[in-house]
CSV table of C-alpha atoms and ligand atoms in Angstrom, one decimal:
chain,number,residue,atom,x,y,z
A,199,UNK,CA,10.9,5.5,-24.6
A,200,UNK,CA,7.0,6.8,-24.6
A,201,UNK,CA,5.7,3.2,-24.6
A,202,UNK,CA,7.5,2.1,-21.4
A,203,UNK,CA,5.9,5.1,-19.4
A,204,UNK,CA,2.8,4.5,-20.6
A,205,UNK,CA,2.3,0.9,-19.3
A,206,UNK,CA,-0.1,0.3,-16.4
A,207,UNK,CA,1.0,0.3,-13.0
A,208,UNK,CA,-0.5,-2.8,-12.2
A,209,UNK,CA,-2.7,-5.3,-14.6
A,210,UNK,CA,-4.8,-8.2,-13.6
A,211,UNK,CA,-6.3,-10.3,-16.5
A,212,UNK,CA,-9.3,-13.1,-15.5
A,213,UNK,CA,-7.3,-13.7,-12.0
A,214,UNK,CA,-8.4,-16.1,-9.6
A,215,UNK,CA,-7.6,-17.0,-6.4
A,216,UNK,CA,-8.3,-20.6,-4.3
A,217,UNK,CA,-7.3,-21.4,-0.8
A,218,UNK,CA,-7.4,-25.0,0.2
A,219,UNK,CA,-8.4,-28.3,-1.7
A,220,UNK,CA,-11.6,-30.3,-3.1
A,221,UNK,CA,-14.1,-30.0,-0.4
A,222,UNK,CA,-12.5,-27.0,1.7
A,223,UNK,CA,-12.4,-25.2,-1.9
A,224,UNK,CA,-12.7,-21.7,-1.3
A,225,UNK,CA,-12.4,-19.3,-4.2
A,226,UNK,CA,-11.5,-16.0,-2.8
A,227,UNK,CA,-10.8,-14.2,-5.8
A,228,UNK,CA,-13.0,-15.0,-9.0
A,229,UNK,CA,-12.0,-13.7,-12.3
A,230,UNK,CA,-10.8,-10.2,-11.4
A,231,UNK,CA,-9.5,-7.4,-14.3
A,232,UNK,CA,-8.4,-4.4,-13.0
A,233,UNK,CA,-6.0,-1.7,-14.0
A,234,UNK,CA,-4.3,1.0,-11.9
A,235,UNK,CA,-2.4,3.8,-13.6
A,236,UNK,CA,-0.2,6.5,-12.8
A,237,UNK,CA,-1.7,9.0,-9.6
A,238,UNK,CA,-4.5,7.2,-9.2
A,239,UNK,CA,-6.5,6.6,-5.3
A,240,UNK,CA,-8.7,3.6,-5.7
A,241,UNK,CA,-11.0,2.9,-2.6
A,242,UNK,CA,-11.7,-0.9,-2.2
A,243,UNK,CA,-14.6,-1.6,-0.6
A,244,UNK,CA,-16.6,-4.7,0.0
A,245,UNK,CA,-17.9,-6.7,3.5
A,246,UNK,CA,-15.4,-8.3,5.6
A,247,UNK,CA,-14.1,-12.1,3.5
A,248,UNK,CA,-15.1,-10.5,0.5
A,249,UNK,CA,-11.4,-11.0,-1.0
A,250,UNK,CA,-9.4,-7.3,-0.1
A,251,UNK,CA,-6.7,-8.3,1.3
A,252,UNK,CA,-6.3,-11.4,-0.6
A,253,UNK,CA,-6.5,-8.8,-3.5
A,254,UNK,CA,-3.6,-6.7,-2.3
A,255,UNK,CA,-1.0,-9.4,-1.3
A,256,UNK,CA,-1.8,-10.5,-5.1
A,257,UNK,CA,-1.0,-7.4,-6.5
A,258,UNK,CA,2.2,-7.0,-4.2
A,259,UNK,CA,3.4,-10.0,-5.3
A,260,UNK,CA,3.1,-11.3,-1.7
A,261,UNK,CA,0.5,-14.2,-2.9
A,262,UNK,CA,0.7,-15.7,-6.2
A,263,UNK,CA,-3.0,-16.1,-8.2
A,264,UNK,CA,-4.3,-19.2,-8.6
A,265,UNK,CA,-5.0,-18.9,-12.1
A,266,UNK,CA,-5.0,-15.5,-14.3
A,267,UNK,CA,-2.3,-12.8,-15.2
A,268,UNK,CA,-0.6,-10.1,-12.9
A,269,UNK,CA,1.5,-7.5,-14.0
A,270,UNK,CA,3.3,-5.1,-12.5
A,271,UNK,CA,4.7,-2.4,-14.7
A,272,UNK,CA,4.9,-4.8,-17.7
A,273,UNK,CA,5.9,-7.6,-15.6
A,274,UNK,CA,4.5,-10.8,-15.7
A,275,UNK,CA,4.9,-11.7,-12.0
A,276,UNK,CA,3.5,-15.5,-12.0
A,277,UNK,CA,6.8,-16.2,-14.3
A,278,UNK,CA,9.6,-14.2,-13.1
A,279,UNK,CA,12.1,-15.6,-10.0
A,280,UNK,CA,11.1,-14.2,-6.2
A,281,UNK,CA,14.1,-12.5,-6.4
A,282,UNK,CA,13.1,-10.6,-9.3
A,283,UNK,CA,9.6,-10.1,-7.5
A,284,UNK,CA,11.1,-8.9,-4.4
A,285,UNK,CA,13.4,-6.5,-5.9
A,286,UNK,CA,10.3,-4.8,-8.5
A,287,UNK,CA,8.2,-4.7,-4.9
A,288,UNK,CA,11.1,-3.0,-3.3
A,289,UNK,CA,11.8,-0.4,-5.7
A,290,UNK,CA,8.4,0.4,-6.9
A,291,UNK,CA,5.9,-0.6,-4.0
A,292,UNK,CA,5.1,1.0,-0.3
A,293,UNK,CA,2.9,-0.8,2.3
A,294,UNK,CA,0.4,0.4,5.0
A,295,UNK,CA,-1.2,-2.0,7.1
A,296,UNK,CA,-3.7,-1.7,10.3
A,297,UNK,CA,-1.9,-2.2,13.0
A,298,UNK,CA,1.2,0.0,12.0
A,299,UNK,CA,3.6,-2.7,12.0
A,300,UNK,CA,6.4,-0.5,12.9
A,301,UNK,CA,9.5,-1.7,14.5
A,302,UNK,CA,9.1,-1.1,18.4
A,303,UNK,CA,12.7,-0.4,19.5
A,304,UNK,CA,13.6,2.1,16.5
A,305,UNK,CA,12.9,5.4,17.0
A,306,UNK,CA,10.7,7.7,14.4
A,307,UNK,CA,13.7,8.3,12.1
A,308,UNK,CA,15.1,4.8,12.1
A,309,UNK,CA,11.7,3.0,11.2
A,310,UNK,CA,11.5,5.3,8.2
A,311,UNK,CA,15.1,5.5,7.3
A,312,UNK,CA,15.0,1.5,7.5
A,313,UNK,CA,13.6,0.8,3.9
A,314,UNK,CA,16.5,2.8,2.8
A,315,UNK,CA,18.9,1.2,4.8
A,316,UNK,CA,17.9,-2.4,3.7
A,317,UNK,CA,18.4,-1.0,0.1
A,318,UNK,CA,22.4,-0.3,1.2
A,319,UNK,CA,21.9,3.6,1.5
A,320,UNK,CA,24.2,5.1,4.4
A,321,UNK,CA,22.1,6.9,7.5
A,322,UNK,CA,24.5,10.2,6.3
A,323,UNK,CA,23.1,9.8,2.5
A,324,UNK,CA,19.7,8.9,3.6
A,325,UNK,CA,19.1,12.0,5.9
A,326,UNK,CA,17.8,15.0,4.1
A,327,UNK,CA,15.3,12.6,2.9
A,328,UNK,CA,14.2,10.7,5.6
A,329,UNK,CA,13.6,14.1,7.5
A,330,UNK,CA,11.7,15.6,4.6
A,331,UNK,CA,9.2,12.8,4.3
A,332,UNK,CA,8.9,12.7,8.4
A,333,UNK,CA,8.0,17.0,7.9
A,334,UNK,CA,5.5,16.0,5.1
A,335,UNK,CA,3.7,13.5,7.6
A,336,UNK,CA,3.8,16.5,10.5
A,337,UNK,CA,6.3,14.7,13.0
A,338,UNK,CA,9.0,16.6,12.5
A,339,UNK,CA,9.1,17.3,16.2
A,340,UNK,CA,8.9,13.6,17.4
A,341,UNK,CA,11.5,12.2,15.2
A,342,UNK,CA,13.5,10.5,18.0
A,343,UNK,CA,10.7,9.3,19.8
A,344,UNK,CA,9.6,5.1,19.9
A,345,UNK,CA,6.2,4.0,18.4
A,346,UNK,CA,4.7,3.3,21.6
A,347,UNK,CA,5.6,7.2,22.8
A,348,UNK,CA,2.9,8.2,20.2
A,349,UNK,CA,-0.6,8.3,19.7
A,350,UNK,CA,-2.2,5.7,16.9
A,351,UNK,CA,-2.5,8.4,14.4
A,352,UNK,CA,0.9,9.6,15.2
A,353,UNK,CA,2.3,6.0,14.5
A,354,UNK,CA,-0.1,5.4,11.4
A,355,UNK,CA,1.8,8.8,10.1
A,356,UNK,CA,5.3,7.0,11.0
A,357,UNK,CA,3.9,4.1,8.6
A,358,UNK,CA,3.2,6.3,5.7
A,359,UNK,CA,6.5,8.5,5.6
A,360,UNK,CA,7.9,4.8,5.3
A,361,UNK,CA,5.9,3.8,2.6
A,362,UNK,CA,6.8,7.0,1.0
A,363,UNK,CA,10.2,7.5,1.7
A,364,UNK,CA,11.4,5.1,-1.6
A,365,UNK,CA,9.2,7.5,-3.5
A,366,UNK,CA,7.4,4.3,-4.8
A,367,UNK,CA,5.0,4.8,-7.8
A,368,UNK,CA,2.5,2.6,-5.7
A,369,UNK,CA,1.3,2.2,-2.7
A,370,UNK,CA,-1.0,-0.2,-0.9
A,371,UNK,CA,-2.8,0.4,1.9
A,372,UNK,CA,-5.2,-2.5,3.8
A,373,UNK,CA,-7.2,-0.8,6.4
A,374,UNK,CA,-5.4,2.5,7.0
A,375,UNK,CA,-7.9,3.5,9.3
A,376,UNK,CA,-9.2,1.1,10.7
A,377,UNK,CA,-7.3,1.2,13.8
A,378,UNK,CA,-8.0,4.8,14.4
A,379,UNK,CA,-11.1,6.9,16.1
A,380,UNK,CA,-13.0,8.9,13.3
A,381,UNK,CA,-11.3,12.0,13.7
A,382,UNK,CA,-7.7,10.9,13.6
A,383,UNK,CA,-9.2,8.4,10.7
A,384,UNK,CA,-10.0,11.6,8.8
A,385,UNK,CA,-6.4,13.1,9.1
A,386,UNK,CA,-4.7,10.1,8.0
A,387,UNK,CA,-6.9,10.3,4.6
A,388,UNK,CA,-6.7,13.8,3.9
A,389,UNK,CA,-2.5,12.9,4.5
A,390,UNK,CA,-2.9,10.0,1.9
A,391,UNK,CA,-5.0,12.7,-0.3
A,392,UNK,CA,-2.1,15.4,-0.2
A,393,UNK,CA,0.7,12.9,-0.7
A,394,UNK,CA,-1.3,11.7,-3.8
A,395,UNK,CA,-1.2,14.8,-5.2
A,396,UNK,CA,2.2,15.9,-4.5
A,397,UNK,CA,4.0,12.9,-5.1
A,398,UNK,CA,1.8,11.4,-8.0
A,399,UNK,CA,2.2,8.1,-6.0
A,400,UNK,CA,-1.0,6.2,-6.9
A,401,UNK,CA,-2.9,4.3,-4.1
A,402,UNK,CA,-4.9,1.6,-3.6
A,403,UNK,CA,-6.6,1.1,-0.1
A,404,UNK,CA,-8.7,-1.2,1.3
A,405,UNK,CA,-11.6,0.2,3.5
A,406,UNK,CA,-14.7,0.1,5.3
A,407,UNK,CA,-14.9,4.1,5.8
A,408,UNK,CA,-17.7,5.3,4.2
A,409,UNK,CA,-15.5,9.0,4.3
A,410,UNK,CA,-12.7,7.4,2.5
A,411,UNK,CA,-15.0,5.9,-0.2
A,412,UNK,CA,-16.7,9.1,-0.6
A,413,UNK,CA,-13.5,11.2,-1.3
A,414,UNK,CA,-11.5,8.5,-3.2
A,415,UNK,CA,-11.4,9.4,-7.1
A,416,UNK,CA,-12.3,5.6,-8.2
A,417,UNK,CA,-13.8,3.1,-5.9
A,418,UNK,CA,-13.6,-0.8,-6.7
A,419,UNK,CA,-16.5,-2.4,-5.0
A,420,UNK,CA,-15.7,-6.1,-4.3
A,421,UNK,CA,-18.1,-8.9,-3.3
A,422,UNK,CA,-17.8,-12.9,-2.9
A,423,UNK,CA,-14.7,-12.1,-4.8
A,424,UNK,CA,-15.5,-10.4,-7.6
A,425,UNK,CA,-15.5,-7.0,-8.6
A,426,UNK,CA,-19.2,-6.0,-9.0
A,427,UNK,CA,-19.4,-2.2,-9.6
A,428,UNK,CA,-17.0,0.7,-10.3
A,429,UNK,CA,-17.5,4.2,-9.8
A,430,UNK,CA,-15.0,6.8,-11.3
B,62,ATP,N1,-4.6,-18.1,4.0
B,62,ATP,C1,-6.0,-18.1,3.6
B,62,ATP,N2,-6.1,-19.7,3.9
B,62,ATP,C2,-7.8,-19.5,3.5
B,62,ATP,N3,-9.0,-18.8,3.4
B,62,ATP,C3,-8.1,-17.6,3.4
B,62,ATP,C4,-6.7,-17.1,3.8
B,62,ATP,N4,-6.9,-15.7,3.3
B,62,ATP,C5,-8.5,-15.1,3.1
B,62,ATP,N5,-9.1,-16.3,3.4
B,62,ATP,C6,-10.3,-16.9,2.8
B,62,ATP,O1,-10.9,-15.7,1.7
B,62,ATP,C7,-11.4,-14.8,2.1
B,62,ATP,C8,-11.3,-13.8,1.1
B,62,ATP,O2,-10.8,-13.3,3.0
B,62,ATP,P1,-9.9,-12.0,3.0
B,62,ATP,O3,-8.8,-11.5,3.8
B,62,ATP,O4,-9.2,-11.4,1.6
B,62,ATP,O5,-11.1,-10.6,2.9
B,62,ATP,P2,-11.2,-9.0,3.3
B,62,ATP,O6,-12.2,-8.5,2.0
B,62,ATP,O7,-9.7,-8.4,3.2
B,62,ATP,O8,-12.1,-9.3,4.4
B,62,ATP,P3,-12.1,-8.0,6.0
B,62,ATP,O9,-12.4,-7.0,5.6
B,62,ATP,O10,-12.5,-8.6,7.0
B,62,ATP,O11,-10.3,-7.7,6.1
B,62,ATP,C9,-12.1,-14.8,2.8
B,62,ATP,O12,-13.4,-15.8,3.1
B,62,ATP,C10,-11.2,-15.8,3.9
B,62,ATP,O13,-11.6,-16.6,5.2
B,63,MG,MG1,-8.5,-7.7,4.7
């Protein structure tokens, strides 16, 4: 039993990703080694085109590596069925995107409830859990509104609540403050740090924000598809 709980959440060994073929071949990731454990808060930094989104998509099992090993909670995801990858992802990973990706016709409540609905939970069963996380992100007054009645920062709070509602072990965020002004971006960073502490969820966050980089517990720098410097 002890062994299972000590498995890293994510482990990448010699992971490479090549897009295209022959003359149009592009090496997006080049021999990446990375381990993510419980309760981490990682800033994934690097210039545009360095491979951040590609790396996050591979960790999430949204995209497959060209070579190397990708383990999600001890499961080698290159070798298990799509169905099992989907299940692992649904149960263990939350996602936050730059452009929020909320469902525009659904209320705040229903956007946050949505992942639980997909798991077959009734609204009645889910209600307390959904309202709890909406309260945690500071939107209790607005739970009936639809996304376009909210500010950008508020919409990102909804996306954070949606990512956390299933209490995933890890949250993957691709430039979550990229579409927000500095002050609102800082509020979102503070909220992510608070959620990391409160829920013991690990976060890996791609970012161009110096502020997020400075506040992260661990910084992974990627350049030309290679991790070239790690600060703890
Ligand atoms: N589906 C794809 N097909 C071909 N090339 C791709 C594809 N996705 C990404 N790339 C290329 O892979 C490299 C890494 O892209 P990626 O999107 O991971 O960079 P990034 O670090 O997230 O950049 P940004 O900071 O601009 O979001 C880039 O050269 C990009 O053009
Ligand atoms: Mg990107």
